[in-house]
GROMACS .gro file of C-alpha atoms in nm:
model
  380
    1MET     CA    1   2.936  -0.258  -4.455
    2ARG     CA    2   2.808  -0.610  -4.404
    3ILE     CA    3   2.766  -0.675  -4.016
    4LEU     CA    4   2.679  -1.007  -3.858
    5ILE     CA    5   2.584  -1.029  -3.489
    6VAL     CA    6   2.575  -1.369  -3.318
    7GLY     CA    7   2.325  -1.383  -3.048
    8ALA     CA    8   2.000  -1.195  -2.984
    9GLY     CA    9   2.040  -1.139  -2.612
   10VAL     CA   10   2.042  -0.798  -2.449
   11SER     CA   11   2.411  -0.733  -2.567
   12GLY     CA   12   2.353  -0.844  -2.929
   13ALA     CA   13   2.012  -0.672  -2.959
   14THR     CA   14   2.154  -0.349  -2.814
   15LEU     CA   15   2.448  -0.352  -3.058
   16ALA     CA   16   2.220  -0.440  -3.342
   17ARG     CA   17   1.982  -0.152  -3.281
   18SER     CA   18   2.246   0.100  -3.200
   19LEU     CA   19   2.422   0.023  -3.533
   20ALA     CA   20   2.102   0.015  -3.728
   21ASP     CA   21   1.991   0.342  -3.587
   22ALA     CA   22   2.314   0.486  -3.737
   23GLY     CA   23   2.222   0.353  -4.072
   24ASN     CA   24   2.405   0.022  -4.089
   25PRO     CA   25   2.236  -0.301  -4.223
   26VAL     CA   26   2.276  -0.582  -3.958
   27ARG     CA   27   2.197  -0.948  -3.968
   28VAL     CA   28   2.144  -1.125  -3.634
   29VAL     CA   29   2.158  -1.495  -3.600
   30GLU     CA   30   2.017  -1.668  -3.274
   31ALA     CA   31   2.043  -2.042  -3.182
   32LYS     CA   32   1.727  -2.021  -2.961
   33PRO     CA   33   1.376  -1.985  -3.098
   34HIS     CA   34   1.332  -1.647  -2.936
   35PRO     CA   35   1.529  -1.329  -2.851
   36GLY     CA   36   1.635  -1.214  -2.504
   37GLY     CA   37   1.903  -1.467  -2.420
   38HIS     CA   38   1.909  -1.549  -2.051
   39CYS     CA   39   1.670  -1.253  -1.979
   40HIS     CA   40   1.396  -1.433  -2.167
   41THR     CA   41   1.047  -1.408  -2.009
   42GLU     CA   42   0.739  -1.603  -2.108
   43ARG     CA   43   0.385  -1.658  -1.989
   44ASP     CA   44   0.341  -1.977  -1.801
   45ALA     CA   45   0.054  -2.179  -1.964
   46ARG     CA   46  -0.064  -2.321  -1.631
   47THR     CA   47  -0.098  -2.007  -1.433
   48GLY     CA   48  -0.072  -1.707  -1.668
   49ILE     CA   49   0.218  -1.570  -1.470
   50MET     CA   50   0.517  -1.394  -1.642
   51LYS     CA   51   0.807  -1.633  -1.584
   52HIS     CA   52   1.172  -1.527  -1.578
   53ALA     CA   53   1.270  -1.853  -1.763
   54PHE     CA   54   1.644  -1.842  -1.688
   55GLY     CA   55   1.641  -1.679  -1.339
   56PRO     CA   56   1.518  -1.347  -1.210
   57HIS     CA   57   1.629  -1.012  -1.370
   58ILE     CA   58   1.572  -0.669  -1.223
   59PHE     CA   59   1.699  -0.369  -1.424
   60HIS     CA   60   1.889  -0.131  -1.208
   61SER     CA   61   2.130   0.141  -1.315
   62ASP     CA   62   2.265   0.492  -1.266
   63ASP     CA   63   2.357   0.512  -1.634
   64MET     CA   64   2.119   0.762  -1.781
   65ASP     CA   65   2.220   0.673  -2.147
   66VAL     CA   66   2.142   0.312  -2.084
   67TRP     CA   67   1.812   0.404  -1.912
   68SER     CA   68   1.712   0.625  -2.199
   69PHE     CA   69   1.789   0.358  -2.444
   70VAL     CA   70   1.588   0.081  -2.285
   71SER     CA   71   1.304   0.309  -2.207
   72ARG     CA   72   1.247   0.353  -2.578
   73PHE     CA   73   1.127  -0.015  -2.603
   74ALA     CA   74   0.938  -0.080  -2.290
   75GLU     CA   75   0.731   0.072  -2.007
   76PHE     CA   76   0.922  -0.006  -1.693
   77ARG     CA   77   0.725  -0.060  -1.375
   78PRO     CA   78   0.908   0.060  -1.054
   79PHE     CA   79   1.029  -0.235  -0.858
   80ALA     CA   80   1.184  -0.256  -0.501
   81LEU     CA   81   1.355  -0.592  -0.453
   82GLU     CA   82   1.379  -0.736  -0.093
   83VAL     CA   83   1.589  -1.049  -0.077
   84LYS     CA   84   1.570  -1.287   0.218
   85ALA     CA   85   1.820  -1.545   0.327
   86ASN     CA   86   1.685  -1.863   0.490
   87VAL     CA   87   1.967  -1.953   0.740
   88ALA     CA   88   1.874  -2.265   0.943
   89GLY     CA   89   1.503  -2.194   0.892
   90ARG     CA   90   1.527  -1.834   0.988
   91LEU     CA   91   1.469  -1.548   0.733
   92PHE     CA   92   1.720  -1.259   0.735
   93SER     CA   93   1.729  -0.954   0.505
   94LEU     CA   94   1.994  -0.934   0.236
   95PRO     CA   95   2.216  -0.749   0.175
   96ILE     CA   96   2.328  -0.733   0.541
   97ASN     CA   97   2.193  -0.431   0.694
   98LEU     CA   98   2.105  -0.300   1.039
   99ASN     CA   99   1.791  -0.526   1.056
  100THR     CA  100   2.001  -0.829   0.958
  101LEU     CA  101   2.261  -0.749   1.229
  102ASN     CA  102   2.001  -0.678   1.499
  103GLN     CA  103   1.832  -1.018   1.424
  104PHE     CA  104   2.144  -1.219   1.394
  105PHE     CA  105   2.308  -1.098   1.709
  106GLY     CA  106   1.995  -1.041   1.916
  107ARG     CA  107   2.079  -0.685   1.973
  108GLN     CA  108   1.934  -0.330   1.903
  109PHE     CA  109   2.231  -0.161   1.746
  110THR     CA  110   2.246   0.197   1.648
  111ALA     CA  111   2.422   0.247   1.321
  112GLU     CA  112   2.741   0.362   1.506
  113ASP     CA  113   2.722   0.058   1.744
  114ALA     CA  114   2.680  -0.179   1.450
  115GLN     CA  115   2.983  -0.033   1.271
  116ALA     CA  116   3.193  -0.071   1.586
  117HIS     CA  117   3.076  -0.424   1.630
  118ILE     CA  118   3.159  -0.521   1.264
  119ARG     CA  119   3.512  -0.375   1.320
  120ASN     CA  120   3.558  -0.595   1.631
  121LEU     CA  121   3.443  -0.905   1.420
  122SER     CA  122   3.667  -0.836   1.121
  123VAL     CA  123   3.980  -1.037   1.099
  124PRO     CA  124   4.281  -0.813   1.023
  125LEU     CA  125   4.521  -0.937   0.757
  126ASP     CA  126   4.888  -0.848   0.706
  127HIS     CA  127   4.840  -0.820   0.338
  128ASP     CA  128   4.561  -0.714   0.088
  129PRO     CA  129   4.284  -0.965   0.058
  130ARG     CA  130   4.375  -1.225  -0.217
  131ASN     CA  131   4.050  -1.402  -0.258
  132PHE     CA  132   3.674  -1.397  -0.168
  133GLU     CA  133   3.728  -1.560   0.174
  134GLU     CA  134   4.001  -1.323   0.291
  135GLN     CA  135   3.792  -1.031   0.166
  136ALA     CA  136   3.492  -1.148   0.355
  137ILE     CA  137   3.643  -1.229   0.691
  138SER     CA  138   3.862  -0.910   0.686
  139SER     CA  139   3.527  -0.713   0.626
  140ILE     CA  140   3.261  -0.875   0.832
  141GLY     CA  141   3.431  -1.160   1.034
  142GLU     CA  142   3.384  -1.531   1.036
  143ALA     CA  143   3.029  -1.560   1.187
  144LEU     CA  144   2.842  -1.353   0.927
  145TYR     CA  145   3.063  -1.496   0.648
  146ASN     CA  146   2.987  -1.859   0.748
  147ALA     CA  147   2.617  -1.792   0.784
  148PHE     CA  148   2.541  -1.586   0.475
  149PHE     CA  149   2.820  -1.637   0.219
  150LYS     CA  150   3.048  -1.941   0.254
  151GLY     CA  151   2.792  -2.210   0.168
  152TYR     CA  152   2.617  -2.009  -0.097
  153THR     CA  153   2.933  -1.914  -0.272
  154GLN     CA  154   3.046  -2.274  -0.273
  155LYS     CA  155   2.721  -2.392  -0.422
  156GLN     CA  156   2.697  -2.104  -0.674
  157TRP     CA  157   3.048  -2.121  -0.817
  158GLY     CA  158   3.137  -2.485  -0.739
  159ARG     CA  159   3.470  -2.390  -0.588
  160PRO     CA  160   3.601  -2.306  -0.235
  161PRO     CA  161   3.561  -1.941  -0.172
  162ASP     CA  162   3.940  -1.898  -0.132
  163GLN     CA  163   3.985  -1.974  -0.498
  164LEU     CA  164   3.760  -1.686  -0.613
  165PRO     CA  165   3.851  -1.322  -0.661
  166ALA     CA  166   3.815  -1.076  -0.377
  167ASP     CA  167   3.623  -0.855  -0.615
  168ILE     CA  168   3.324  -1.082  -0.602
  169PHE     CA  169   3.269  -1.003  -0.237
  170LYS     CA  170   3.345  -0.641  -0.290
  171ARG     CA  171   3.030  -0.610  -0.511
  172LEU     CA  172   2.806  -0.717  -0.206
  173PRO     CA  173   2.706  -0.415  -0.012
  174LEU     CA  174   2.700  -0.382   0.376
  175ARG     CA  175   2.464  -0.125   0.509
  176PHE     CA  176   2.403   0.030   0.845
  177THR     CA  177   2.043   0.139   0.788
  178LYS     CA  178   1.715  -0.039   0.814
  179ASP     CA  179   1.648  -0.011   0.434
  180ASN     CA  180   1.574  -0.365   0.299
  181ASN     CA  181   1.594  -0.260  -0.061
  182TYR     CA  182   1.855  -0.476  -0.234
  183PHE     CA  183   1.940  -0.221  -0.501
  184HIS     CA  184   2.020   0.151  -0.450
  185HIS     CA  185   2.015   0.298  -0.797
  186SER     CA  186   1.841   0.593  -0.949
  187ARG     CA  187   1.651   0.371  -1.200
  188ILE     CA  188   1.519   0.032  -1.082
  189GLY     CA  189   1.238  -0.156  -1.265
  190ILE     CA  190   1.099  -0.441  -1.463
  191PRO     CA  191   0.946  -0.412  -1.814
  192GLN     CA  192   0.568  -0.449  -1.782
  193GLU     CA  193   0.551  -0.685  -2.072
  194GLY     CA  194   0.864  -0.875  -1.997
  195TYR     CA  195   1.228  -0.855  -2.127
  196THR     CA  196   1.160  -1.069  -2.431
  197ALA     CA  197   0.907  -0.814  -2.567
  198LEU     CA  198   1.160  -0.536  -2.494
  199VAL     CA  199   1.426  -0.716  -2.688
  200GLU     CA  200   1.180  -0.790  -2.976
  201LYS     CA  201   1.118  -0.421  -3.003
  202MET     CA  202   1.487  -0.357  -3.005
  203LEU     CA  203   1.533  -0.582  -3.308
  204ARG     CA  204   1.221  -0.429  -3.492
  205HIS     CA  205   1.402  -0.211  -3.742
  206PRO     CA  206   1.400  -0.209  -4.120
  207LEU     CA  207   1.786  -0.250  -4.134
  208ILE     CA  208   1.797  -0.546  -3.888
  209THR     CA  209   1.733  -0.901  -4.021
  210VAL     CA  210   1.700  -1.174  -3.746
  211GLU     CA  211   1.719  -1.547  -3.794
  212TYR     CA  212   1.613  -1.777  -3.499
  213ASP     CA  213   1.694  -2.144  -3.453
  214THR     CA  214   2.024  -2.062  -3.641
  215LYS     CA  215   2.358  -2.181  -3.516
  216PHE     CA  216   2.664  -1.976  -3.595
  217ARG     CA  217   2.935  -2.183  -3.768
  218ARG     CA  218   3.271  -2.005  -3.783
  219ASP     CA  219   3.355  -2.207  -4.091
  220GLY     CA  220   3.020  -2.161  -4.256
  221GLY     CA  221   3.011  -1.808  -4.389
  222ASP     CA  222   3.161  -1.541  -4.158
  223HIS     CA  223   3.377  -1.459  -4.461
  224GLU     CA  224   3.078  -1.300  -4.618
  225PHE     CA  225   3.073  -1.021  -4.361
  226ASP     CA  226   3.302  -0.723  -4.315
  227GLN     CA  227   3.263  -0.737  -3.938
  228VAL     CA  228   3.129  -1.009  -3.698
  229PHE     CA  229   3.015  -0.947  -3.331
  230TYR     CA  230   3.017  -1.261  -3.131
  231THR     CA  231   2.830  -1.281  -2.790
  232GLY     CA  232   2.859  -1.653  -2.713
  233GLY     CA  233   3.123  -1.839  -2.505
  234LEU     CA  234   3.470  -1.724  -2.582
  235ASP     CA  235   3.598  -2.083  -2.608
  236ALA     CA  236   3.304  -2.201  -2.817
  237PHE     CA  237   3.403  -1.952  -3.089
  238PHE     CA  238   3.732  -2.127  -3.132
  239ASN     CA  239   3.555  -2.472  -3.113
  240PHE     CA  240   3.737  -2.541  -2.772
  241GLU     CA  241   4.057  -2.572  -2.954
  242PHE     CA  242   4.267  -2.526  -2.643
  243GLY     CA  243   4.025  -2.661  -2.388
  244ARG     CA  244   3.710  -2.558  -2.212
  245LEU     CA  245   3.692  -2.237  -2.006
  246PRO     CA  246   3.503  -2.277  -1.670
  247TYR     CA  247   3.143  -2.160  -1.693
  248ARG     CA  248   2.862  -2.235  -1.456
  249SER     CA  249   2.524  -2.356  -1.568
  250LEU     CA  250   2.183  -2.350  -1.409
  251ARG     CA  251   1.894  -2.590  -1.367
  252PHE     CA  252   1.543  -2.481  -1.258
  253GLU     CA  253   1.289  -2.694  -1.073
  254ASP     CA  254   0.946  -2.542  -1.103
  255PHE     CA  255   0.656  -2.594  -0.877
  256ILE     CA  256   0.305  -2.436  -0.832
  257VAL     CA  257   0.109  -2.360  -0.509
  258THR     CA  258  -0.202  -2.195  -0.439
  259GLY     CA  259  -0.164  -1.854  -0.282
  260ASP     CA  260   0.181  -1.719  -0.197
  261PHE     CA  261   0.483  -1.947  -0.118
  262GLN     CA  262   0.736  -1.701   0.042
  263LYS     CA  263   0.755  -1.353   0.167
  264SER     CA  264   0.996  -1.212  -0.085
  265ALA     CA  265   1.044  -1.261  -0.460
  266ILE     CA  266   1.380  -1.409  -0.391
  267VAL     CA  267   1.492  -1.632  -0.092
  268THR     CA  268   1.842  -1.757  -0.091
  269TYR     CA  269   1.955  -2.071   0.093
  270PRO     CA  270   2.319  -2.033   0.211
  271ASP     CA  271   2.312  -2.353   0.419
  272PRO     CA  272   2.545  -2.600   0.238
  273GLU     CA  273   2.321  -2.897   0.308
  274VAL     CA  274   2.046  -2.740   0.089
  275PRO     CA  275   2.111  -2.842  -0.263
  276TYR     CA  276   1.964  -2.533  -0.429
  277THR     CA  277   2.092  -2.176  -0.407
  278ARG     CA  278   1.762  -1.981  -0.414
  279ILE     CA  279   1.387  -1.997  -0.485
  280SER     CA  280   1.222  -1.735  -0.698
  281GLU     CA  281   0.846  -1.665  -0.686
  282HIS     CA  282   0.764  -1.522  -1.029
  283LYS     CA  283   0.437  -1.342  -0.969
  284LYS     CA  284   0.616  -1.121  -0.716
  285PHE     CA  285   0.816  -0.972  -1.000
  286ALA     CA  286   0.487  -0.836  -1.147
  287ARG     CA  287   0.304  -0.694  -0.852
  288TRP     CA  288   0.074  -0.506  -1.093
  289GLU     CA  289  -0.089  -0.840  -1.190
  290THR     CA  290  -0.306  -1.072  -0.973
  291HIS     CA  291  -0.290  -1.455  -0.985
  292GLU     CA  292  -0.461  -1.708  -0.767
  293LYS     CA  293  -0.176  -1.958  -0.793
  294SER     CA  294   0.194  -1.901  -0.766
  295LEU     CA  295   0.486  -2.036  -0.977
  296CYS     CA  296   0.818  -2.087  -0.814
  297SER     CA  297   1.160  -2.204  -0.925
  298ARG     CA  298   1.435  -2.371  -0.726
  299GLU     CA  299   1.773  -2.286  -0.876
  300PHE     CA  300   2.058  -2.529  -0.890
  301SER     CA  301   2.399  -2.432  -1.008
  302PHE     CA  302   2.647  -2.676  -1.165
  303GLU     CA  303   2.960  -2.692  -1.376
  304CYS     CA  304   2.889  -2.637  -1.753
  305GLY     CA  305   2.958  -2.946  -1.952
  306GLU     CA  306   2.976  -3.013  -2.320
  307ASN     CA  307   2.607  -3.030  -2.367
  308ASP     CA  308   2.506  -2.760  -2.114
  309VAL     CA  309   2.425  -2.398  -2.163
  310PRO     CA  310   2.675  -2.154  -2.012
  311PHE     CA  311   2.549  -1.896  -1.763
  312TYR     CA  312   2.832  -1.751  -1.573
  313PRO     CA  313   3.203  -1.715  -1.638
  314VAL     CA  314   3.419  -1.847  -1.348
  315ASN     CA  315   3.711  -1.610  -1.286
  316LEU     CA  316   3.964  -1.756  -1.040
  317ALA     CA  317   4.175  -1.562  -0.795
  318ALA     CA  318   4.488  -1.722  -0.947
  319GLY     CA  319   4.412  -1.617  -1.297
  320SER     CA  320   4.392  -1.849  -1.594
  321ALA     CA  321   4.653  -1.920  -1.864
  322LEU     CA  322   4.379  -2.076  -2.067
  323LEU     CA  323   4.173  -1.762  -2.057
  324ASP     CA  324   4.486  -1.547  -2.149
  325ARG     CA  325   4.544  -1.785  -2.446
  326TYR     CA  326   4.179  -1.738  -2.584
  327ARG     CA  327   4.191  -1.372  -2.533
  328TYR     CA  328   4.523  -1.345  -2.715
  329GLU     CA  329   4.381  -1.556  -3.010
  330ALA     CA  330   4.079  -1.321  -3.027
  331THR     CA  331   4.298  -1.015  -3.072
  332GLN     CA  332   4.466  -1.187  -3.361
  333LEU     CA  333   4.147  -1.221  -3.563
  334ARG     CA  334   4.056  -0.971  -3.842
  335ASN     CA  335   3.715  -0.824  -3.833
  336VAL     CA  336   3.575  -1.025  -3.532
  337SER     CA  337   3.480  -0.855  -3.204
  338PHE     CA  338   3.353  -1.009  -2.867
  339VAL     CA  339   3.073  -0.853  -2.669
  340GLY     CA  340   2.880  -0.949  -2.363
  341ARG     CA  341   2.921  -1.161  -2.047
  342LEU     CA  342   3.009  -1.497  -2.196
  343ALA     CA  343   3.224  -1.370  -2.489
  344THR     CA  344   3.433  -1.132  -2.278
  345PHE     CA  345   3.436  -1.383  -1.983
  346LYS     CA  346   3.327  -1.127  -1.736
  347TYR     CA  347   3.038  -1.107  -1.482
  348LEU     CA  348   2.837  -0.817  -1.619
  349ASP     CA  349   2.509  -0.677  -1.479
  350MET     CA  350   2.244  -0.620  -1.735
  351ASP     CA  351   2.290  -0.249  -1.750
  352VAL     CA  352   2.670  -0.282  -1.772
  353ALA     CA  353   2.627  -0.530  -2.066
  354ILE     CA  354   2.392  -0.284  -2.245
  355GLY     CA  355   2.639  -0.001  -2.180
  356GLN     CA  356   2.927  -0.204  -2.317
  357ALA     CA  357   2.714  -0.287  -2.636
  358ARG     CA  358   2.636   0.084  -2.671
  359HIS     CA  359   2.998   0.171  -2.634
  360ALA     CA  360   3.094  -0.096  -2.890
  361ALA     CA  361   2.850   0.039  -3.138
  362ALA     CA  362   2.992   0.395  -3.093
  363VAL     CA  363   3.343   0.269  -3.140
  364THR     CA  364   3.252   0.074  -3.442
  365ILE     CA  365   3.082   0.375  -3.604
  366GLY     CA  366   3.387   0.582  -3.540
  367CYS     CA  367   3.606   0.311  -3.694
  368LEU     CA  368   3.382   0.303  -4.000
  369THR     CA  369   3.417   0.674  -4.053
  370THR     CA  370   3.804   0.672  -4.012
  371ASP     CA  371   3.874   0.333  -4.179
  372LEU     CA  372   4.022   0.200  -3.856
  373PRO     CA  373   4.002  -0.173  -3.751
  374VAL     CA  374   3.721  -0.243  -3.495
  375PRO     CA  375   3.880  -0.370  -3.168
  376ALA     CA  376   3.841  -0.734  -3.049
  377PHE     CA  377   3.716  -0.623  -2.699
  378PHE     CA  378   3.548  -0.328  -2.557
  379GLN     CA  379   3.541  -0.186  -2.198
  380PRO     CA  380   3.211  -0.209  -2.011
   0.00000   0.00000   0.00000
């Protein structure tokens, strides 16, 4: 079977390796000059620091199949992420925990007292929360919502929080302990040599052929393949025939300082008057290395235009008839499947994206043995 995979990010590379391990020849085309997609890491020539070129990525998962898979291609160094929020010049721990609550309210809560205080702050609704804002204020109240989430969410997504789904807020934990670790998973780490090296090793297989600086053209040869897996923007596959889906893009403003710049690897800036969403200090993602200088990146979110690179799909609380149209059109295609965050128009963490690609490979292998059509979409 002749298989084409469009995109050499973690989804495309995982799919390619999983299919090749099962004995299937695979061709991968990638528009960028390197693999890794938005997880791309590279050495900064000025400082020697490993830079997360398109924003920070920390691998975290409880999925042991996914962990076993990625561990084949990299040595992961344990990493405990502590995120701080700069609110009006004061640093607070995120996600909100007992330390955050004590500092914000000037109290010394026990866990039980803090839970009771949050219950008193929460705003009861006479219906299930219908959007991000309702979910937030019904969970933590207006003071914490306004301080930590309202401005940041507006900047990140470019829309009022009452237009965004409640599920986005549900992903944000609230803890009543003094543990400042951002993630609580059984496996948390960063590849010692970076994510690009990991993906390069995924693609290093005699049955995988990779072409970089190669743009996919739907009218330029996909008929030569029995199955195409597409990981780019869903609307881009159809040449934006029905209009553009809402994606957010990112811009990074780098700067270098001597010594350390901030206390944590990531500091968010929820205040609406600050134009950027967060600052990342790259050397703090590789604590096993020593560098005299420090490379930092301010991160700006903006609406993805015609000539911009899409990063995040924007799902709206009210749904989208345009998205429904594209998904329907995708299901009408023969021998074309959509995998990954951009193609499925879902916000997927890295481990979930890898798990989805692993599942897609398993389903595809099953279809090959039973002569069934490969589905257009796969569950994460």
